[in-house]
JSON list of C-alpha atoms in Angstrom, two decimals:
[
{"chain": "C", "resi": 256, "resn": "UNK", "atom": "CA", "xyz": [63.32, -55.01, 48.65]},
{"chain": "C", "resi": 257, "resn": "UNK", "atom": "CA", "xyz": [61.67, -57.41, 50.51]},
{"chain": "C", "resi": 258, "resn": "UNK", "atom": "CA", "xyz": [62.05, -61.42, 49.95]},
{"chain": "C", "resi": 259, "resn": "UNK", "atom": "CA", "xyz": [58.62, -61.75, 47.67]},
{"chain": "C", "resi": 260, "resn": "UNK", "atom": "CA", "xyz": [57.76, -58.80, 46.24]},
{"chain": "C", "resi": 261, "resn": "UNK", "atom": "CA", "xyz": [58.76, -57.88, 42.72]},
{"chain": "C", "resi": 262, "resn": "UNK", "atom": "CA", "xyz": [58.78, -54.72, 40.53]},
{"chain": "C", "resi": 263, "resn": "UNK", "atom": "CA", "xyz": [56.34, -56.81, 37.88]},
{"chain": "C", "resi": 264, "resn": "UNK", "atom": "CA", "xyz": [53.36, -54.80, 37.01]},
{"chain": "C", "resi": 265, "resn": "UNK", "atom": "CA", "xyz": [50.06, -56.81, 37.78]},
{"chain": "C", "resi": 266, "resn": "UNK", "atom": "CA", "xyz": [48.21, -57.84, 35.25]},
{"chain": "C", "resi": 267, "resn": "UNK", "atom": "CA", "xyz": [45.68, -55.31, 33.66]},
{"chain": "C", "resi": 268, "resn": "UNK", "atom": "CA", "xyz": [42.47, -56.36, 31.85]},
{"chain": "C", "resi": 269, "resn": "UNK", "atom": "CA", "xyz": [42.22, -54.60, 28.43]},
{"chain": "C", "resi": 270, "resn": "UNK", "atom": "CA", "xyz": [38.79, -54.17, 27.07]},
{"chain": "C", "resi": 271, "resn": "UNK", "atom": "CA", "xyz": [38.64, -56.19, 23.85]},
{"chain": "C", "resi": 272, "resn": "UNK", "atom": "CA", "xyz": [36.39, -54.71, 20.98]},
{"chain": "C", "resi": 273, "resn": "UNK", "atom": "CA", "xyz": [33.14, -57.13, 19.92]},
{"chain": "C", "resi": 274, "resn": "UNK", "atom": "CA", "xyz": [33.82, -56.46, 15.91]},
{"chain": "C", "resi": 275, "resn": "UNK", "atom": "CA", "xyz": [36.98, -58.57, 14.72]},
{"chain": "C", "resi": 276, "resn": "UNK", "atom": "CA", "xyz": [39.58, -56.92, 13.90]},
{"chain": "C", "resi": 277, "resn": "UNK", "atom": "CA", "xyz": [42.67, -57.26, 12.09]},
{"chain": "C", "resi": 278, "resn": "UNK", "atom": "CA", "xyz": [45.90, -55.20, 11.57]},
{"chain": "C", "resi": 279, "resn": "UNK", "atom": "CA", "xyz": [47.41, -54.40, 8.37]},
{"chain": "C", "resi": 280, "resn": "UNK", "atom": "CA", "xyz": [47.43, -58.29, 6.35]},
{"chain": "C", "resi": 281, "resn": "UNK", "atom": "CA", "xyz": [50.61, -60.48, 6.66]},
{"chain": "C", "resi": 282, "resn": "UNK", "atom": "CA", "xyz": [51.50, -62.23, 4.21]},
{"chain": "C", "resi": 283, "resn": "UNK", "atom": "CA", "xyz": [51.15, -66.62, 4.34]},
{"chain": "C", "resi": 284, "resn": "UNK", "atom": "CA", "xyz": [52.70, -68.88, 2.55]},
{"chain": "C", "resi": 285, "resn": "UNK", "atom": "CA", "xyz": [50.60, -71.65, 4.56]},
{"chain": "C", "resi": 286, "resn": "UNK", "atom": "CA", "xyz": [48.17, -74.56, 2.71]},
{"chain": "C", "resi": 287, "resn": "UNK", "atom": "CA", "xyz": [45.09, -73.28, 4.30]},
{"chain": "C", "resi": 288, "resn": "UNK", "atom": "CA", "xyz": [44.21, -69.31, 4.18]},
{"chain": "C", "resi": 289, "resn": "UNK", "atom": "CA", "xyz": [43.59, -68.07, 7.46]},
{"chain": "C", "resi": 290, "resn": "UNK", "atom": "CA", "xyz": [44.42, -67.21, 11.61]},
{"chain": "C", "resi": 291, "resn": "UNK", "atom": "CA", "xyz": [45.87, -70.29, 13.28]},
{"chain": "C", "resi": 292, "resn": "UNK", "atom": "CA", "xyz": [43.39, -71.58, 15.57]},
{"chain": "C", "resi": 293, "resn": "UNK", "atom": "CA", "xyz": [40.51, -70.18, 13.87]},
{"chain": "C", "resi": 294, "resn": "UNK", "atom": "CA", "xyz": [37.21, -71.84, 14.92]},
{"chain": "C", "resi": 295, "resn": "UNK", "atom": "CA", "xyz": [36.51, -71.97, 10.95]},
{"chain": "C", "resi": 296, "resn": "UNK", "atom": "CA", "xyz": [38.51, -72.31, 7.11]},
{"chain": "C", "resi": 297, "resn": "UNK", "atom": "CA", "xyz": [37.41, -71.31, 4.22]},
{"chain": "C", "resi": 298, "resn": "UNK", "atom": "CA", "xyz": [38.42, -72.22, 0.34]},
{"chain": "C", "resi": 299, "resn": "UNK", "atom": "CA", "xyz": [38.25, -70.11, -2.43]},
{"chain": "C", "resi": 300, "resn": "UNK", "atom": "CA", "xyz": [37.52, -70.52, -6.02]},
{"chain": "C", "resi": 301, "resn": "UNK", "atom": "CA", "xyz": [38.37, -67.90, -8.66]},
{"chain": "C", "resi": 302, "resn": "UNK", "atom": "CA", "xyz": [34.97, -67.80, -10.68]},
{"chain": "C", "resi": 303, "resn": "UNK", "atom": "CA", "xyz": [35.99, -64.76, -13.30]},
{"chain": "C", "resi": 304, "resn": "UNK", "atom": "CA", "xyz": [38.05, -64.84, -14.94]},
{"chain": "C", "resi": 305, "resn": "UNK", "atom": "CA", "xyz": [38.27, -68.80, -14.07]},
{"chain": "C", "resi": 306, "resn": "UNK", "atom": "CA", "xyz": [40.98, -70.16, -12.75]},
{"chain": "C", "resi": 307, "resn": "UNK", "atom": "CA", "xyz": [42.18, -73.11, -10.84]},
{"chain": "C", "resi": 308, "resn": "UNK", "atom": "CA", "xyz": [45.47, -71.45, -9.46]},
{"chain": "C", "resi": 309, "resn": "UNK", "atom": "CA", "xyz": [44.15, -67.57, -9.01]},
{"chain": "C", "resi": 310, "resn": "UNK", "atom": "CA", "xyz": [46.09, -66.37, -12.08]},
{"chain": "C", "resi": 311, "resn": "UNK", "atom": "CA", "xyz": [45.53, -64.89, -15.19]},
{"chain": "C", "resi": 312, "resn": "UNK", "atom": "CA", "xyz": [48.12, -62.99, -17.78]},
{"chain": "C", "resi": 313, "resn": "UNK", "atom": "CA", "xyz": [47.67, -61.05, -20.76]},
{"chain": "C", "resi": 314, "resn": "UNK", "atom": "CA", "xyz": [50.83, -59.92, -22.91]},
{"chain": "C", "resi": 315, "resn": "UNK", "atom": "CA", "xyz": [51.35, -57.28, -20.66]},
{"chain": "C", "resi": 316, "resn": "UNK", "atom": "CA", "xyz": [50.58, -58.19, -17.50]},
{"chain": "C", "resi": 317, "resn": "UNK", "atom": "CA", "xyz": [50.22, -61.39, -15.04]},
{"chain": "C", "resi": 318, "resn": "UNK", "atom": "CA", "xyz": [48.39, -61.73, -12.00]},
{"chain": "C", "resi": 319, "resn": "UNK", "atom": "CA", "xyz": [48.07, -63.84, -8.99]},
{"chain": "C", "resi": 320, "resn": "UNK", "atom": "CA", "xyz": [45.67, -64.03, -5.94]},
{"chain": "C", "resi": 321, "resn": "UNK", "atom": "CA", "xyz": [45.48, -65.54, -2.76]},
{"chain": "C", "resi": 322, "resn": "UNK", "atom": "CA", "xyz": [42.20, -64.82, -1.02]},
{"chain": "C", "resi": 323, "resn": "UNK", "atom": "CA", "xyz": [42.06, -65.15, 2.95]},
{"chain": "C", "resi": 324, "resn": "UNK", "atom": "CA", "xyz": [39.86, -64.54, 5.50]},
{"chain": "C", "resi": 325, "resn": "UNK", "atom": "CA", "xyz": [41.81, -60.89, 5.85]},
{"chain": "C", "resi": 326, "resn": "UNK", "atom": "CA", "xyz": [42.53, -59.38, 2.60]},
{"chain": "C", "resi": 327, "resn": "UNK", "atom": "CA", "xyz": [42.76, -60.43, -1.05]},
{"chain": "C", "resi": 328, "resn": "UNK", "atom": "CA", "xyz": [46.49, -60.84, -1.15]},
{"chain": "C", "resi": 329, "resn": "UNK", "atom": "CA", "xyz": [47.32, -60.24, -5.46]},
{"chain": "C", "resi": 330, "resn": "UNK", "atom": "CA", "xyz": [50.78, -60.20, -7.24]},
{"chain": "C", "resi": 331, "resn": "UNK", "atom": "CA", "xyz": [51.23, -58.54, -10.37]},
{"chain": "C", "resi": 332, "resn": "UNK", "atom": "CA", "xyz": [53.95, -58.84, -12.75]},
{"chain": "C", "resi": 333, "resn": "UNK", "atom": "CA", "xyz": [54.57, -56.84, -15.36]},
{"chain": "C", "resi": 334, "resn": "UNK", "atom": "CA", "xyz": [55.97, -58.22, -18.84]},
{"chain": "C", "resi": 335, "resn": "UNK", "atom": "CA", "xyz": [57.10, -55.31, -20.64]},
{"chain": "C", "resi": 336, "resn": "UNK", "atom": "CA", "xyz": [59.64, -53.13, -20.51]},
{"chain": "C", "resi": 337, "resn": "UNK", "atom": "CA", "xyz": [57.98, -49.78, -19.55]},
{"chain": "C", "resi": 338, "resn": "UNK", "atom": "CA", "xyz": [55.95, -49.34, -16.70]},
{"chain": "C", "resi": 339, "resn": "UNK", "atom": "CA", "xyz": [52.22, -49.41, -16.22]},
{"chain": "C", "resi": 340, "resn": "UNK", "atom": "CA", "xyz": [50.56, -47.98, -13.42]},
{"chain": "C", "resi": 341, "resn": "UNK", "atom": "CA", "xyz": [47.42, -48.93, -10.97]},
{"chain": "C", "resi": 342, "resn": "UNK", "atom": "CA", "xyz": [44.96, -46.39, -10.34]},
{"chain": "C", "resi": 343, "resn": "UNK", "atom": "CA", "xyz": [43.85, -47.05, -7.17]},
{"chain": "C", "resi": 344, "resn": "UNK", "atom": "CA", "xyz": [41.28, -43.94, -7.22]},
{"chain": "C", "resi": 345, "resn": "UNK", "atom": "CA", "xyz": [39.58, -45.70, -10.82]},
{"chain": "C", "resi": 346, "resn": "UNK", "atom": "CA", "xyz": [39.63, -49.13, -9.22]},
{"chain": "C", "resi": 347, "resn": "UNK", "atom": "CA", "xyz": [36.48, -50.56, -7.13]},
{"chain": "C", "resi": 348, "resn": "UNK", "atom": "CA", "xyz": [36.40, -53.34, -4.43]},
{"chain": "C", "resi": 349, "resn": "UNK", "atom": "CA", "xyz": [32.95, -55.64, -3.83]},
{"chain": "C", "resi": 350, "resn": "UNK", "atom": "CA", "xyz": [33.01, -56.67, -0.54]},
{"chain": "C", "resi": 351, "resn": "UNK", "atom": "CA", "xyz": [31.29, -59.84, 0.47]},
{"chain": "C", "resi": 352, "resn": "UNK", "atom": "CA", "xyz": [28.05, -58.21, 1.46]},
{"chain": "C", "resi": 353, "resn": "UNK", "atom": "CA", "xyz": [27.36, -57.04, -2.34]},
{"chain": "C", "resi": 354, "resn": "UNK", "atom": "CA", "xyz": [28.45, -53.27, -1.37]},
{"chain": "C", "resi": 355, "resn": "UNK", "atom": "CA", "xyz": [31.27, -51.80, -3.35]},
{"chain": "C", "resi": 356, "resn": "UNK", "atom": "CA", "xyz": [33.68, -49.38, -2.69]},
{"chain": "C", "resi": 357, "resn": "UNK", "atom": "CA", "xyz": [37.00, -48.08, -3.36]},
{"chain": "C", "resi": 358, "resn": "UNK", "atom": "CA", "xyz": [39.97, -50.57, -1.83]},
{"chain": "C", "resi": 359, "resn": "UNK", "atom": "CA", "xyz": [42.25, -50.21, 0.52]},
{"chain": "C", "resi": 360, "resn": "UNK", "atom": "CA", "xyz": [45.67, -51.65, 0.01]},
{"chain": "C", "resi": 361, "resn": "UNK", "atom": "CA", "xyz": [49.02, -51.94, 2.19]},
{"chain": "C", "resi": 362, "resn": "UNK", "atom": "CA", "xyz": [49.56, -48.40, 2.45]},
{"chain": "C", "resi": 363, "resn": "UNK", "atom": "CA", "xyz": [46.04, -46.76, 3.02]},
{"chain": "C", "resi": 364, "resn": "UNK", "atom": "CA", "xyz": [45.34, -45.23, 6.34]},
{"chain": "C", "resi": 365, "resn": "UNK", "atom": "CA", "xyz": [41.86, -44.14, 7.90]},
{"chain": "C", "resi": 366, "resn": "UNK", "atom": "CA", "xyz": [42.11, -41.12, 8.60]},
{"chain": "C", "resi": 367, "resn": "UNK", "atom": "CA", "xyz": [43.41, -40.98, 4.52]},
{"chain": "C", "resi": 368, "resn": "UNK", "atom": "CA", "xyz": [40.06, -42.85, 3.48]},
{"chain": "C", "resi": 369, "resn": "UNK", "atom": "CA", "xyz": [38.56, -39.45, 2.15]},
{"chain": "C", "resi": 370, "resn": "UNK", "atom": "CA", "xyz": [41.69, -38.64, 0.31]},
{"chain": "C", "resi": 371, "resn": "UNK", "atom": "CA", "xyz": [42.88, -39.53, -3.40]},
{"chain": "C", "resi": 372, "resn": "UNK", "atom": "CA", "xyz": [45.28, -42.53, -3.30]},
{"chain": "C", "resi": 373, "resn": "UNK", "atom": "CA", "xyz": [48.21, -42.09, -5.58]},
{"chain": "C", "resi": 374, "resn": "UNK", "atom": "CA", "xyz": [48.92, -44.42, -8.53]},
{"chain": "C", "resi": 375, "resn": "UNK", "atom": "CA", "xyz": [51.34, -47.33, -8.35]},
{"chain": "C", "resi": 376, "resn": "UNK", "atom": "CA", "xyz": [54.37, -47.71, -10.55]},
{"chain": "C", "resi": 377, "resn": "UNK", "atom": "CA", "xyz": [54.80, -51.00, -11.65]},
{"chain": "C", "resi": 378, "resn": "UNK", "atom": "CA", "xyz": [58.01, -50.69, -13.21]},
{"chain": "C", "resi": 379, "resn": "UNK", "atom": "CA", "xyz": [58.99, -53.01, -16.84]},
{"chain": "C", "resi": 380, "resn": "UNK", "atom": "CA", "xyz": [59.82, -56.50, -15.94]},
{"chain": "C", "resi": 381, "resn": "UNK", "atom": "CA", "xyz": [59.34, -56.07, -12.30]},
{"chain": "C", "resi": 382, "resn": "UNK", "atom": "CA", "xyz": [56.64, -57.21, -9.73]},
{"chain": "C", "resi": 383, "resn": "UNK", "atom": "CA", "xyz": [54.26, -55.49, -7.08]},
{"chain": "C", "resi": 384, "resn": "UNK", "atom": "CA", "xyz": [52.88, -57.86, -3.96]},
{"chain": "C", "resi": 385, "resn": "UNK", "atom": "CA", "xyz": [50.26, -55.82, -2.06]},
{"chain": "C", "resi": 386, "resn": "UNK", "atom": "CA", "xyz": [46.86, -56.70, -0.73]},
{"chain": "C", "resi": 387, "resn": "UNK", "atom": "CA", "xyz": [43.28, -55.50, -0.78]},
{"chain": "C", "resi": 388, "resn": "UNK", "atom": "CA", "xyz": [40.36, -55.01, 1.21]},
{"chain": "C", "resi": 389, "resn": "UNK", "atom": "CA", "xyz": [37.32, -52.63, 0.86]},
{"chain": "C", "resi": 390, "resn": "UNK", "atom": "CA", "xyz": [37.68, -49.39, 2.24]},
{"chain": "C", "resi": 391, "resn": "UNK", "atom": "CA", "xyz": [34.44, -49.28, 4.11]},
{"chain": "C", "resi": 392, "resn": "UNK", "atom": "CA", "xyz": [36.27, -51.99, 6.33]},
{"chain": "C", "resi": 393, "resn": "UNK", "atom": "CA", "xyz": [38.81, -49.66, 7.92]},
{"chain": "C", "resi": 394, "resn": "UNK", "atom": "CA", "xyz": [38.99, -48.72, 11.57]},
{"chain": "C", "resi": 395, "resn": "UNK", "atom": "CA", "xyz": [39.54, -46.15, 13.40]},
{"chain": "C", "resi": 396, "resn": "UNK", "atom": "CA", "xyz": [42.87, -47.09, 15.23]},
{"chain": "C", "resi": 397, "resn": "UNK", "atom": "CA", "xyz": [42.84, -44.11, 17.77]},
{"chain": "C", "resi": 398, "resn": "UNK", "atom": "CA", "xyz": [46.21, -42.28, 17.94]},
{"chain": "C", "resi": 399, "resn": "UNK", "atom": "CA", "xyz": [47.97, -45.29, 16.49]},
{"chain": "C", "resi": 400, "resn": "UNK", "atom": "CA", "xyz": [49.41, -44.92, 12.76]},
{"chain": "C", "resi": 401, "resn": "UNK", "atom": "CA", "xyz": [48.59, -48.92, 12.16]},
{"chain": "C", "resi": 402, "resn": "UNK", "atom": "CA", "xyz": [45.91, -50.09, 9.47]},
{"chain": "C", "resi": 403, "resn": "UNK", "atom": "CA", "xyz": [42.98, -51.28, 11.93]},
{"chain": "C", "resi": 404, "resn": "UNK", "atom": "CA", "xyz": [40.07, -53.42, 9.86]},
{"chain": "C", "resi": 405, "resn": "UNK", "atom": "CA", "xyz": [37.84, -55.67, 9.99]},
{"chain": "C", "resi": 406, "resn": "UNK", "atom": "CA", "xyz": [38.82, -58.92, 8.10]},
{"chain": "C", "resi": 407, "resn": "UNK", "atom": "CA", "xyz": [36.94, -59.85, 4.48]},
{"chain": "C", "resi": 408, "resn": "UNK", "atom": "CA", "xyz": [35.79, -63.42, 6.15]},
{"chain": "C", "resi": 409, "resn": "UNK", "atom": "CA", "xyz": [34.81, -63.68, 9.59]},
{"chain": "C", "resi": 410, "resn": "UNK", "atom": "CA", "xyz": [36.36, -67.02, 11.10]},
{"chain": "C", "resi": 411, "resn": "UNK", "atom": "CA", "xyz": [33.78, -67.19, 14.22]},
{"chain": "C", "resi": 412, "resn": "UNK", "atom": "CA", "xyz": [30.39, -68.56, 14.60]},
{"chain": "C", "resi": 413, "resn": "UNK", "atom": "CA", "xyz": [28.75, -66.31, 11.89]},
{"chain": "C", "resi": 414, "resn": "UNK", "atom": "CA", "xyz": [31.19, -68.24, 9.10]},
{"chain": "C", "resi": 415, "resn": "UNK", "atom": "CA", "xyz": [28.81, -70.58, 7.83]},
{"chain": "C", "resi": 416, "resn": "UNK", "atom": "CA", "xyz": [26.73, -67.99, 6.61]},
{"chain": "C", "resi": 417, "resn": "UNK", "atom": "CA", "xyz": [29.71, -66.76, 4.10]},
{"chain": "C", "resi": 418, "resn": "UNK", "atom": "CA", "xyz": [29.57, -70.00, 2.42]},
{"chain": "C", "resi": 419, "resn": "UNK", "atom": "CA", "xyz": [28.70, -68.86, -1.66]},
{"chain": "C", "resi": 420, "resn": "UNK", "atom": "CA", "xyz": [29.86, -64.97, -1.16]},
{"chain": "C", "resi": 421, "resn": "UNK", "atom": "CA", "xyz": [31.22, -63.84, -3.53]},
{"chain": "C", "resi": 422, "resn": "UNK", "atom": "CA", "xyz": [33.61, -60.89, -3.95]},
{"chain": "C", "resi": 423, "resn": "UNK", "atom": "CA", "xyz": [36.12, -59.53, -6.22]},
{"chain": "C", "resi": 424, "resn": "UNK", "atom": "CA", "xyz": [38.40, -56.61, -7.93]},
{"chain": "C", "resi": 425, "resn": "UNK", "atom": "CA", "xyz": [38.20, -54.24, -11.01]},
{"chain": "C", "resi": 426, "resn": "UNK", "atom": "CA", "xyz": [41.41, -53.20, -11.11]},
{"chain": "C", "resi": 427, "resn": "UNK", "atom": "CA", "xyz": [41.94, -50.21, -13.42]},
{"chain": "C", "resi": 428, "resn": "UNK", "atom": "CA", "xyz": [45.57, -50.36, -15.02]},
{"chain": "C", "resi": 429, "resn": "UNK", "atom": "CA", "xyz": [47.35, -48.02, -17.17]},
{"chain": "C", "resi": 430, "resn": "UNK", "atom": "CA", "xyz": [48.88, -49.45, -19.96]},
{"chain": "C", "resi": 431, "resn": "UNK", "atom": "CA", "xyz": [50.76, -48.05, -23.00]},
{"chain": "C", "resi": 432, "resn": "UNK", "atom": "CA", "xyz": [49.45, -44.77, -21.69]},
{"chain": "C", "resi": 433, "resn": "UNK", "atom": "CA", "xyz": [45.62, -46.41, -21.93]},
{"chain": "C", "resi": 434, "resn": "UNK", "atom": "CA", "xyz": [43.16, -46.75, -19.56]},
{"chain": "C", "resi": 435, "resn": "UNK", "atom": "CA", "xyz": [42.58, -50.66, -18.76]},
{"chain": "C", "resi": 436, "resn": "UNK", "atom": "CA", "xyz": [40.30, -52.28, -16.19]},
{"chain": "C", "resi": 437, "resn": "UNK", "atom": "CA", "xyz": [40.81, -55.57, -15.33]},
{"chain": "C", "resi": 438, "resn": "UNK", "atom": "CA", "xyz": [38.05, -57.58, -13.24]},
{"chain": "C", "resi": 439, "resn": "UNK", "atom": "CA", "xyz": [38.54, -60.37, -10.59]},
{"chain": "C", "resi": 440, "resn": "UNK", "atom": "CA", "xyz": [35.63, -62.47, -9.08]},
{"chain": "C", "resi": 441, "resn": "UNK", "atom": "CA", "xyz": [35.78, -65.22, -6.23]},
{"chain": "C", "resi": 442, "resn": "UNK", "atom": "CA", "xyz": [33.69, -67.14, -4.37]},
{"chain": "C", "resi": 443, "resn": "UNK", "atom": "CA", "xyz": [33.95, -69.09, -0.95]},
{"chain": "C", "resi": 444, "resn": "UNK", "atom": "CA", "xyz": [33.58, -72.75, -2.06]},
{"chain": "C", "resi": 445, "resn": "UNK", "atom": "CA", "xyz": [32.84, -74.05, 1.51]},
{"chain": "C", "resi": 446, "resn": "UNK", "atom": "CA", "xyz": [33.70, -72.65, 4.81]},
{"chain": "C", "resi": 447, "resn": "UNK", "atom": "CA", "xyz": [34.16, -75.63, 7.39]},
{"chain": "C", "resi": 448, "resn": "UNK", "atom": "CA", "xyz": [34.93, -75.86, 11.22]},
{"chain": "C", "resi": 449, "resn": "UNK", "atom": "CA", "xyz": [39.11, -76.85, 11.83]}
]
């Protein structure tokens, strides 16, 4: 081979999509919700039931939220010692525009959106970590098998005009073999350029 020249491919321009996107909803352990080098930040309040820390518990079950700008990131934990189960298929997402739907969680695909979602086990005395999303926001991801969709919060110029959404959960539980919704509500406090 000539002195030069290399075997490196040049670069190729991809066509990027004008809806944000996101894929799937990794997890962050970070102070402030949201993608590093956002051109906005938002902060959330948990309006019902209230809560300073995103928590509530019951004697059966505890719960724990972290909303971002992708997903509602939840934890829930259960106390007893027989499991109780989340019924995805009874449970109902309200997405930031007022619309509601069913969620989406970790494991829901789009070309699945039609489909039933089975129940989660939570088994006694252990804990589930998943996220949500409504699932009117999925993508189409082409031949890929990854969870394409659009984020709950956009963190571009349109941001501002989130500031007082509010969104939220009923998440219908079974437990001790009874049916048992249990409803979340939050609402972006400010949204403010970083």
């Amino acid at each position: 081979m000539p002195h030069g020249h290399s075997n490196a491919v040049p670069d190729q321009q991809v066509a990027t999509p004008s809806l944000p996107m996101s894929v799937g909803a990794a997890d962050s352990i970070g102070s402030a919700p949201g993608t590093p080098g956002a051109k906005y930040g938002y902060r959330f309040r948990q309006t019902d039931p209230g809560s300073d820390r995103f928590t509530f518990y019951d004697r059966d079950l505890s719960f724990y939220f972290r909303p971002a700008p992708d997903a509602l990131r939840f934890q829930i934990e259960n106390k007893q010692n027989k499991s109780v189960w989340i019924d995805w298929d009874r449970s109902n997402m309200m997405s930031p525009d007022g619309n509601s739907s069913k969620p989406a969680h970790a494991t829901t695909r789009y070309r699945e959106r039609f489909n039933a979602q089975a129940p989660v086990e939570i088994r006694g005395l252990e804990r589930y970590s998943d996220y949500l999303l409504p699932m009117d926001y999925l993508l189409d991801p082409g031949g890929s098998d990854e969870q394409l969709h659009r984020p709950l919060f956009p963190e571009d110029d349109t941001a501002p005009n989130y500031n007082g959404r509010d969104f939220g959960v009923d998440l219908a539980m079974r437990v001790d073999n009874q049916p048992r919704t249990y409803s979340f509500r939050f609402r972006v406090v400010s949204v403010l350029p970083r």
